[in-house]
Short mmCIF file of C-alpha atoms in Angstrom, two decimals:
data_model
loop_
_atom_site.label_atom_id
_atom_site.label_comp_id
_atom_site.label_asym_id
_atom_site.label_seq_id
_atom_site.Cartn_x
_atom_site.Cartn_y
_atom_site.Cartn_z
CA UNK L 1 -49.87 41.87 -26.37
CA UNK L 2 -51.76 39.69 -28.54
CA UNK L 3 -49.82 40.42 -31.91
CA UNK L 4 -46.30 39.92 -29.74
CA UNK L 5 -47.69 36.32 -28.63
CA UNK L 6 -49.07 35.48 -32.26
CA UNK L 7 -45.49 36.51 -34.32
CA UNK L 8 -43.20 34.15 -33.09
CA UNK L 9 -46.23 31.00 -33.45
CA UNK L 10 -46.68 32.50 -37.51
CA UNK L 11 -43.61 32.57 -38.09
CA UNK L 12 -43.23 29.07 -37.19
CA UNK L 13 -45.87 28.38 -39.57
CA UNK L 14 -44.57 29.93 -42.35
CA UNK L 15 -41.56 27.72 -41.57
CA UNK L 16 -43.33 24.78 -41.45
CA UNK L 17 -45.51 25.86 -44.48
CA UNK L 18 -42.06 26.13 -46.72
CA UNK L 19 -40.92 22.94 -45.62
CA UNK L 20 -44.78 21.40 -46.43
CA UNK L 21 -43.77 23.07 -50.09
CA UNK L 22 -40.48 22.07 -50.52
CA UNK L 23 -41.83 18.32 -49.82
CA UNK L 24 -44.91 18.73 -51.80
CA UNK L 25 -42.90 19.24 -54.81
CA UNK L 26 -40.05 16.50 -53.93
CA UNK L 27 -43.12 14.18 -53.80
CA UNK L 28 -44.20 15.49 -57.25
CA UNK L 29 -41.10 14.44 -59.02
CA UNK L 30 -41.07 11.36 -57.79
CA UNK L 31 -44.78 10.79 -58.63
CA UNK L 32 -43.27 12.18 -62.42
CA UNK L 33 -40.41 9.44 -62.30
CA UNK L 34 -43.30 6.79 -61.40
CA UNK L 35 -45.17 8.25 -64.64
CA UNK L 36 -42.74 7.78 -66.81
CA UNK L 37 -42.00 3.96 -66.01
CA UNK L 38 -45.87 3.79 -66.33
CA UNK L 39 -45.79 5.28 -69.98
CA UNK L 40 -42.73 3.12 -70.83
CA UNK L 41 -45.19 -0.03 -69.92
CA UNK L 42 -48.69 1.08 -70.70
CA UNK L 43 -49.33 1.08 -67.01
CA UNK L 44 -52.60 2.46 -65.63
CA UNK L 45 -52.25 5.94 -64.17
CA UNK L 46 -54.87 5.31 -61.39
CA UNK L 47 -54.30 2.57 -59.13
CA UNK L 48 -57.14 2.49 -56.52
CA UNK L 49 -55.67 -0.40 -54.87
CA UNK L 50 -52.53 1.52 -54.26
CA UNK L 51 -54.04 4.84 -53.19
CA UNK L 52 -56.41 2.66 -50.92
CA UNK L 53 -52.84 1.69 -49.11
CA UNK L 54 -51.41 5.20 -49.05
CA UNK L 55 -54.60 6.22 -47.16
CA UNK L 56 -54.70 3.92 -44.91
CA UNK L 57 -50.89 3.97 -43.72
CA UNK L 58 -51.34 7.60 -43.15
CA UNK L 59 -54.20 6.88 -40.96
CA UNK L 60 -52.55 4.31 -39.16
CA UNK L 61 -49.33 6.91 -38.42
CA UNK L 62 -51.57 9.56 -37.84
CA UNK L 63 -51.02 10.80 -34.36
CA UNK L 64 -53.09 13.80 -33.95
CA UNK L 65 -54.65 16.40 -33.33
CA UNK L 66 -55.84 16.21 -36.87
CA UNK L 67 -58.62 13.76 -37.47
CA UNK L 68 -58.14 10.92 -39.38
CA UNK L 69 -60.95 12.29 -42.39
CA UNK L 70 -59.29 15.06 -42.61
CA UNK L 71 -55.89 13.65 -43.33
CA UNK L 72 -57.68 11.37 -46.11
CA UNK L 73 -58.84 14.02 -47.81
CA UNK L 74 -55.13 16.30 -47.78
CA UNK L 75 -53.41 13.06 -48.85
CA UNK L 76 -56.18 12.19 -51.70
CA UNK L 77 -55.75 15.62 -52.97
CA UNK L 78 -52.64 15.37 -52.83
CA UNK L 79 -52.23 12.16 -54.83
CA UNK L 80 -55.05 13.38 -57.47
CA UNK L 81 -52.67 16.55 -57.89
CA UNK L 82 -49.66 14.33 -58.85
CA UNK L 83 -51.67 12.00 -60.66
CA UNK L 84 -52.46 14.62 -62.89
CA UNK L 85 -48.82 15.51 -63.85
CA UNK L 86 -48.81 12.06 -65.58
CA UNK L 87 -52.21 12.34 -66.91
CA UNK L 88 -55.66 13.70 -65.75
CA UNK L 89 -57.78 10.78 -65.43
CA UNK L 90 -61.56 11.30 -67.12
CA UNK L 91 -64.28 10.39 -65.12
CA UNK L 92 -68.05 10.10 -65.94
CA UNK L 93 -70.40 10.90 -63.86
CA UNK L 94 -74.68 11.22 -63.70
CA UNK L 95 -74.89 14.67 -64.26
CA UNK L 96 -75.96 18.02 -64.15
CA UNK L 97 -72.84 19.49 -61.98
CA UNK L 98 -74.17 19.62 -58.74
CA UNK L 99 -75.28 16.21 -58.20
CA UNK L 100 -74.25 13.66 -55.41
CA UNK L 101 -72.40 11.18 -57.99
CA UNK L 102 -70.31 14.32 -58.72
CA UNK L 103 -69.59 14.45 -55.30
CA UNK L 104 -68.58 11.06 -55.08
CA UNK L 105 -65.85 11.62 -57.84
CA UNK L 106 -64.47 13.82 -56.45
CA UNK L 107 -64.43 12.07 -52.77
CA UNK L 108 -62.66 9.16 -54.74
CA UNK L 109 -60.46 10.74 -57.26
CA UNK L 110 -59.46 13.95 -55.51
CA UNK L 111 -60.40 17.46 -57.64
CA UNK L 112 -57.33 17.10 -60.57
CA UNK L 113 -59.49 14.83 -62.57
CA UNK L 114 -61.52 15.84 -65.65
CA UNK L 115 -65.26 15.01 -64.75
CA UNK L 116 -67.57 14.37 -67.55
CA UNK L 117 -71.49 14.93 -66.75
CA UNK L 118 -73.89 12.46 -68.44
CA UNK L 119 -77.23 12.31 -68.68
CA UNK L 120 -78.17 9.33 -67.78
CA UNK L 121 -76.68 5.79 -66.36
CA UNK L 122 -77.22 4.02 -69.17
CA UNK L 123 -74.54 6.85 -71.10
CA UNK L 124 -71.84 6.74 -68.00
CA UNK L 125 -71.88 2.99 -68.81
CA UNK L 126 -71.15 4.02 -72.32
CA UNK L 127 -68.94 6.47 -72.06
CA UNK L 128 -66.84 3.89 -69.96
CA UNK L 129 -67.10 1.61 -72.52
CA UNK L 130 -66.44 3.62 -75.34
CA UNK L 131 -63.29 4.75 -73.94
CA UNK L 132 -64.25 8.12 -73.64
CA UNK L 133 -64.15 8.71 -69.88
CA UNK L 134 -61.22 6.42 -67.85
CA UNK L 135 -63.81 5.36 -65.32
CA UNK L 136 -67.62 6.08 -64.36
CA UNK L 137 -69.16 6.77 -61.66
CA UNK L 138 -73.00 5.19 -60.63
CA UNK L 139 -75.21 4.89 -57.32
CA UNK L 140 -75.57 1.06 -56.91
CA UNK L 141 -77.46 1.44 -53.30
CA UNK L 142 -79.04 4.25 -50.88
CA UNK L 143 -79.52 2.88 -47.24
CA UNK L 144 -82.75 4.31 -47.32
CA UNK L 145 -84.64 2.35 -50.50
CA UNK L 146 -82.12 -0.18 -51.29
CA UNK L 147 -80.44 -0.99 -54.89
CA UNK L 148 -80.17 1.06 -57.73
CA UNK L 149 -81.71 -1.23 -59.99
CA UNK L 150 -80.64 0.53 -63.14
CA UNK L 151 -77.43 -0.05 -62.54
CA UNK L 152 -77.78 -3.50 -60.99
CA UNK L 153 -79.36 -4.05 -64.70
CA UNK L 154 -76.37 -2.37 -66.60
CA UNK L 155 -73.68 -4.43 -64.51
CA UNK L 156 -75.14 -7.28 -65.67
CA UNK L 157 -74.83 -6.84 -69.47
CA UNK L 158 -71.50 -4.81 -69.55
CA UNK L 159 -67.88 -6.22 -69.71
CA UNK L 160 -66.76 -3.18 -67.52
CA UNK L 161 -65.50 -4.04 -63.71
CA UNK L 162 -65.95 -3.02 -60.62
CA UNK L 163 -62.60 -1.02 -59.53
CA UNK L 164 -63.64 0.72 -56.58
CA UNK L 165 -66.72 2.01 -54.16
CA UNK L 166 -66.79 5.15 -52.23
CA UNK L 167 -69.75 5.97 -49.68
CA UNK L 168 -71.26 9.54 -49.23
CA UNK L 169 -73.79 11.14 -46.65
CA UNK L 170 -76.69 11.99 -48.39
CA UNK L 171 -78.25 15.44 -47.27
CA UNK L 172 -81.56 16.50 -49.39
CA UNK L 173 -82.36 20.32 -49.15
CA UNK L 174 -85.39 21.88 -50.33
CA UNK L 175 -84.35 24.84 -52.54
CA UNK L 176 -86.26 27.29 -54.76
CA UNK L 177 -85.17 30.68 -56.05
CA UNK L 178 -86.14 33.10 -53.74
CA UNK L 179 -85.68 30.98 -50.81
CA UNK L 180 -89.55 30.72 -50.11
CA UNK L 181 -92.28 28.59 -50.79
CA UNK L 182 -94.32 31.25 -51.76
CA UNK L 183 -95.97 30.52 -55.64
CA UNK L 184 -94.44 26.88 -55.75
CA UNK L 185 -96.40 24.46 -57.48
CA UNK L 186 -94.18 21.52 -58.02
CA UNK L 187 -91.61 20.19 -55.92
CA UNK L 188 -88.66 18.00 -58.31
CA UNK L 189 -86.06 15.49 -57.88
CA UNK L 190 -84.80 12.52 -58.40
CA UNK L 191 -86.88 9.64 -57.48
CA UNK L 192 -85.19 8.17 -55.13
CA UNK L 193 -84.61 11.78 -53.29
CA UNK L 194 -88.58 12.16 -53.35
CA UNK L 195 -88.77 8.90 -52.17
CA UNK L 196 -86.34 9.65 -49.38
CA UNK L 197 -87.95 12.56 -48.43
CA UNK L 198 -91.61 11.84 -48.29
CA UNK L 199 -92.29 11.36 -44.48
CA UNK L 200 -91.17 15.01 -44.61
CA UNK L 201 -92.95 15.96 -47.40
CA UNK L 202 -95.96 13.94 -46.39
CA UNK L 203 -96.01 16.21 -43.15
CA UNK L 204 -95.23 19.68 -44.58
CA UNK L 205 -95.94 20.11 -47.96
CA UNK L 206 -98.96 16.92 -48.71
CA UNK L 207 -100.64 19.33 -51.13
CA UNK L 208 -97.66 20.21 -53.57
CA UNK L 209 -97.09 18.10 -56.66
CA UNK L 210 -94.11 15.86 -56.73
CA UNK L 211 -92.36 15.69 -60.02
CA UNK L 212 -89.56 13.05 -60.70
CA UNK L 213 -86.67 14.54 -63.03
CA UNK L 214 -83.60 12.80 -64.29
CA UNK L 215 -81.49 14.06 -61.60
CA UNK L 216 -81.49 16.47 -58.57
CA UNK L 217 -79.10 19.16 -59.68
CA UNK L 218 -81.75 18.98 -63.21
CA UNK L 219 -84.14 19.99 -60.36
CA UNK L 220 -82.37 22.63 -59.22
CA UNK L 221 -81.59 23.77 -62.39
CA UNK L 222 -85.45 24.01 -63.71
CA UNK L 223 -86.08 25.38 -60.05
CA UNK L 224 -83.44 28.56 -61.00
CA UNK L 225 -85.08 29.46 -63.74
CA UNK L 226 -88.65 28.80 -62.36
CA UNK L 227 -90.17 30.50 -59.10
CA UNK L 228 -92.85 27.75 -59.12
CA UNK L 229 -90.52 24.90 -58.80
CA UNK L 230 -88.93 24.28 -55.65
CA UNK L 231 -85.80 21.46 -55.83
CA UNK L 232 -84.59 18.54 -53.44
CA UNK L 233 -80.89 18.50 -53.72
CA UNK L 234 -77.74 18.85 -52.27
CA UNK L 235 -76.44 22.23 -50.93
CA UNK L 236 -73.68 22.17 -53.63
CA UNK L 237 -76.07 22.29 -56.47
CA UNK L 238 -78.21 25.22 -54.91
CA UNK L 239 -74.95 26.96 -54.66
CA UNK L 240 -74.77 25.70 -58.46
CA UNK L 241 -77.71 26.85 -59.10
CA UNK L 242 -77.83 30.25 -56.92
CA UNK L 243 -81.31 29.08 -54.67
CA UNK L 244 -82.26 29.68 -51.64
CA UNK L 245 -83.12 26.91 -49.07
CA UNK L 246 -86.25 26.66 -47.46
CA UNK L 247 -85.28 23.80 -45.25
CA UNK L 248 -82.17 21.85 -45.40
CA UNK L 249 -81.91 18.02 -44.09
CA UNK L 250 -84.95 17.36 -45.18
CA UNK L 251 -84.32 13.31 -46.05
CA UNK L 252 -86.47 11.07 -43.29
CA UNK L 253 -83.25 9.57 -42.56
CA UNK L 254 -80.71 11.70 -40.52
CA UNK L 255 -77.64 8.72 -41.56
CA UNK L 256 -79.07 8.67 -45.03
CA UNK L 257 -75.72 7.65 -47.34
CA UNK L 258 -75.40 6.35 -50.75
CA UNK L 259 -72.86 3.69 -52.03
CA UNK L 260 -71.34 4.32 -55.30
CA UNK L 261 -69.41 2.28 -57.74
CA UNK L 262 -65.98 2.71 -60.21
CA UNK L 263 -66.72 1.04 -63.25
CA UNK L 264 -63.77 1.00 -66.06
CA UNK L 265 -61.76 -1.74 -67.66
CA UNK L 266 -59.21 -1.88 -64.72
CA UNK L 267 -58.75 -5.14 -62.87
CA UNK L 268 -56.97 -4.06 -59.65
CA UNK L 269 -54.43 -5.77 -57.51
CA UNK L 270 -55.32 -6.94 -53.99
CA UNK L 271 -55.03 -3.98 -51.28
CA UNK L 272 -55.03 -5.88 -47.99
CA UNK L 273 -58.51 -5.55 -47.17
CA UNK L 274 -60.54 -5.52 -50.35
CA UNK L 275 -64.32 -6.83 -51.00
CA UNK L 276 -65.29 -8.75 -54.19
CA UNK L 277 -68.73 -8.12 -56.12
CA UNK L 278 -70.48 -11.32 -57.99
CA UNK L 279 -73.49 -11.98 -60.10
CA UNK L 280 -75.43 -15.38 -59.62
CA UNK L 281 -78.39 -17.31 -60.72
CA UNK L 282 -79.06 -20.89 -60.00
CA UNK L 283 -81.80 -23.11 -61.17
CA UNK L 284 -85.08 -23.45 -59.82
CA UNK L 285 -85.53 -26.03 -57.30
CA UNK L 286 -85.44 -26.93 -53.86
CA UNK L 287 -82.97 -25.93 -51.61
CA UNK L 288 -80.53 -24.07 -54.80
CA UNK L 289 -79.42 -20.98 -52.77
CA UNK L 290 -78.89 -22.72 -49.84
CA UNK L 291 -75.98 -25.61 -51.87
CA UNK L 292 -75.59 -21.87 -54.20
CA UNK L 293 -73.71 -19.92 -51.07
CA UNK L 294 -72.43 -22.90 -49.10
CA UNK L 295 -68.68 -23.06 -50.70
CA UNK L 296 -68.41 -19.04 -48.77
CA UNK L 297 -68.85 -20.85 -45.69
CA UNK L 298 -66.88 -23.73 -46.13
CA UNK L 299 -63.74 -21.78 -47.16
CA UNK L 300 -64.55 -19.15 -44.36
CA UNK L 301 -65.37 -16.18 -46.86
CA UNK L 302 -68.09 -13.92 -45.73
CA UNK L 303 -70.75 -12.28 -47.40
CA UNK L 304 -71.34 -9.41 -46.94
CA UNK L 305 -74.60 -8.24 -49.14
CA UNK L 306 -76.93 -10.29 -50.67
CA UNK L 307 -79.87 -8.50 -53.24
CA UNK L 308 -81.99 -10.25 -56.09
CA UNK L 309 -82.77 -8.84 -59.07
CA UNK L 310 -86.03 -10.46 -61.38
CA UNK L 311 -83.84 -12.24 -64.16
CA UNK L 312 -86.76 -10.72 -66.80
CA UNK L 313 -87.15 -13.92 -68.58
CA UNK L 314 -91.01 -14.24 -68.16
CA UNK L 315 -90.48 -16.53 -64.90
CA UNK L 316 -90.37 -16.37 -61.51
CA UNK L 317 -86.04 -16.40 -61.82
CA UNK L 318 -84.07 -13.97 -60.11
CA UNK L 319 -80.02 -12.78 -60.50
CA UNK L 320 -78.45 -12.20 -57.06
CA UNK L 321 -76.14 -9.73 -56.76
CA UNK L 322 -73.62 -10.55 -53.76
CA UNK L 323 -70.67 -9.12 -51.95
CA UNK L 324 -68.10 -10.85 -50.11
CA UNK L 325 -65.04 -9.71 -47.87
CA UNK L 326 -61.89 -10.64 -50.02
CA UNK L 327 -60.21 -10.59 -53.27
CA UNK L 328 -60.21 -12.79 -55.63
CA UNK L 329 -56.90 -13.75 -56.04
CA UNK L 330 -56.60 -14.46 -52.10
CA UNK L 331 -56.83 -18.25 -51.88
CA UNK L 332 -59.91 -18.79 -49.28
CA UNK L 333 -61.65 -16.42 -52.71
CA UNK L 334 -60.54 -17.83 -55.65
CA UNK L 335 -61.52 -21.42 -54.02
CA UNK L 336 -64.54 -20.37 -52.79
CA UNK L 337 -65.42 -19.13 -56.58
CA UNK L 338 -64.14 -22.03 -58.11
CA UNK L 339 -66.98 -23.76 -56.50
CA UNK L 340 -69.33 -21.30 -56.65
CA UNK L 341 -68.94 -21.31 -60.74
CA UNK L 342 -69.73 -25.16 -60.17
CA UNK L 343 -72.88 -24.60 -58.38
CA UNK L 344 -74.78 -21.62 -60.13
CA UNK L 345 -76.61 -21.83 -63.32
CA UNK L 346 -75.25 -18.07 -64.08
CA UNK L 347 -72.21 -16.71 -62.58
CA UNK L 348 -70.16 -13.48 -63.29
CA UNK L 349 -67.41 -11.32 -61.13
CA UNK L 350 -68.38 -7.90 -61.64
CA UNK L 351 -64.72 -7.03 -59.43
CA UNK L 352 -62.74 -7.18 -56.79
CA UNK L 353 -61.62 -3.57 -55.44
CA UNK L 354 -60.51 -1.99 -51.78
CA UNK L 355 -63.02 -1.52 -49.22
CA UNK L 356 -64.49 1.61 -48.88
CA UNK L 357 -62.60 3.06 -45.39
CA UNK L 358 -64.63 6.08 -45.20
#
C-alpha cells in the first residue's frame, strides 16, 4: 500500500528533478555568455555585490516550506558552480584544511572555488597581494574576545580592500584519537579557541596543559598522530583528522560566532544595503573623538562598530577601526567621509562591501 501511494509522488519528482536540470544548465549558459563579455572587458569574475542581490531576491520570493538558509546556500552553490565555468576563483585561507576560516570560504564563495591553505595571516595577506590567490580570507572579530588584532594590524599597512564579510557559528569540540581522555597530557588550539573555552576547561580538565598552536585543525592534526594530545576544533577537522570527540560544544558561549573578512583588490559596487569599514586616528586633545565621529551624525550615517587599536608609536595614540551602515558612494557616505578626512589626523577606507545577511 505504501509503495502504490509513494510511485505516483516519485515520479513527480523525477519530473520536477528534470525540469530543475534542464534549468540548471539554461542558467549555465547564460552565466557562460556573461563570462565572455567579462573576458572581452577584463571584468572581475566574482562580484559579491551582485551575488549579495541574487541572495537576497530569492529570499524575498521565497514562499516556503523551505527555509530561507537553506535556499541561500542551493542558490550560492549554484552561482559558485557557474562562476567556475568562467574561471575558478582562488581563495586564501588560514590553514590547515579543517579550520573555521575554511569554512567561511566556502560559506561565501560556494565549494567551486580553489582554496589555498596558508599558514599564517600575515601570508593570506600576501598571497592576496601577490596575486596569487583572487581573495583571502581572515577572522577580524569573535563575539566572545573581541578583534583579531593581527589582522586589525595587517589592514592597516596593506593596500588590499575590504570586499565582503561573512559570519559563522563557532562550535569548539574537544577531540583526541581514540576518543578518550585517557594518557592526554596537553590540550591544543588556537588561542583564541583556548581562550573561548576556558570556563569549560577551567571546570573539567584544570590540571591538563594548554598549548597554543597556529591554528585548530594544526591541533587536530598533532592530536592524530599523538594519543597525548587532545585538540579544540571544529567537527570538520576531526573528521579531517579521523578523532574521536570527547565532548563537543565545548566553547563557554553557546552563540559563540566569528566575523570574517574578503580582502582582494576588488572595489565593489553598492548592493542596496551594504556597510563601509574605516581606519581613523585623530590628535591628542580634548574632546577629538567626540568633533572625530560627529559628521556620521550630522549626515544621519550610523555606526555601527567602533574598536581601538594602540597606534605603536611609543605614546598613548590609538587607530580606531569603525564600521558604518552604507556605501561609500551613497551620498549621506561619501559626505559624511568627506568630513571625516577633514577631522582625523589619520584616515583610511579599508571598503565598502554588502552586509553580511546570514
Amino acid at each position: 500500500m505504501m509503495t502504490n501511494k509513494l510511485t505516483p509522488l516519485r515520479e513527480q519528482i523525477d519530473a520536477i528533478d528534470a525540469q530543475i536540470l534542464d534549468l540548471l544548465n539554461r542558467r549555465a549558459q547564460v552565466a557562460q555568455a556573461v563570462g565572455h563579455i567579462k573576458a572581452a572587458t577584463r571584468a572581475p569574475v566574482f562580484r559579491p555585490e551582485r551575488e549579495a542581490q541574487v541572495l537576497r531576491g530569492v529570499v524575498e520570493r521565497n514562499p516556503g516550506p523551505m527555509g530561507d538558509a537553506d535556499v541561500r546556500t542551493i542558490f550560492r552553490e549554484i552561482m559558485s558552480a557557474c562562476r567556475a565555468l568562467e574561471r575558478r576563483v582562488v581563495v586564501a585561507y588560514l590553514g590547515p584544511v579543517g579550520t573555521f576560516t575554511e569554512q567561511a570560504v566556502y560559506q561565501q564563495f560556494g565549494s567551486a572555488v580553489d582554496a589555498l591553505p596558508c599558514a599564517s595571516i600575515d601570508e593570506v595577506f600576501r598571497a592576496a597581494e601577490a596575486g596569487t590567490a583572487d581573495f583571502g580570507v581572515v577572522p577580524i572579530e569573535n563575539s566572545s574576545e573581541g578583534a583579531i588584532n593581527r589582522t586589525l594590524d595587517l589592514l592597516l599597512q596593506t593596500s588590499l580592500i575590504i570586499s565582503g564579510e561573512v559570519s559563522i557559528h563557532v562550535h569548539h569540540s574537544l577531540m583526541t584519537k581514540t576518543g578518550s581522555m585517557d594518557g592526554v597530557s596537553f590540550i591544543c588550539a588556537h588561542s583564541q579557541a583556548l581562550a573561548q573555552c576556558q570556563a569549560w576547561l577551567n571546570q573539567h580538565y584544570p590540571t591538563i596543559e594548554r598549548r597554543a598552536v597556529a591554528s585548530n585543525a594544526e591541533a587536530a592534526r598533532m592530536a592524530s598522530g599523538d594519543a597525548t594530545v587532545a585538540a579544540i576544533a571544529s567537527e570538520m577537522a576531526g573528521e579531517q583528522y579521523q578523532l574521536g570527540v570527547v565532548q563537543a560544544h565545548v566553547q563557554d558561549d553557546p552563540h559563540n560566532r566569528t566575523r570574517f573578512a574578503i580582502i582582494g583588490q576588488l572595489q565593489t559596487e553598492p548592493s542596496g544595503a551594504d556597510q563601509t569599514s574605516l581606519v581613523l586616528a585623530v590628535p591628542n586633545k580634548a574632546g577629538a573623538v567626540y568633533h572625530l565621529l560627529a559628521p556620521l551624525a550630522k549626515n544621519g550615517v550610523s555606526m555601527t562598530r567602533f574598536e581601538s587599536r594602540p597606534a605603536r608609536m611609543g605614546a598613548w595614540e590609538y587607530y580606531f577601526y569603525v564600521d558604518i551602515e552604507g556605501h561609500s558612494h551613497d551620498p549621506a557616505v561619501a559626505q559624511a567621509l568627506l568630513e571625516l578626512k577633514d577631522n582625523a589626523a589619520f584616515f583610511k577606507v579599508l571598503g565598502s562591501y554588502p552586509l553580511n545577511s546570514i
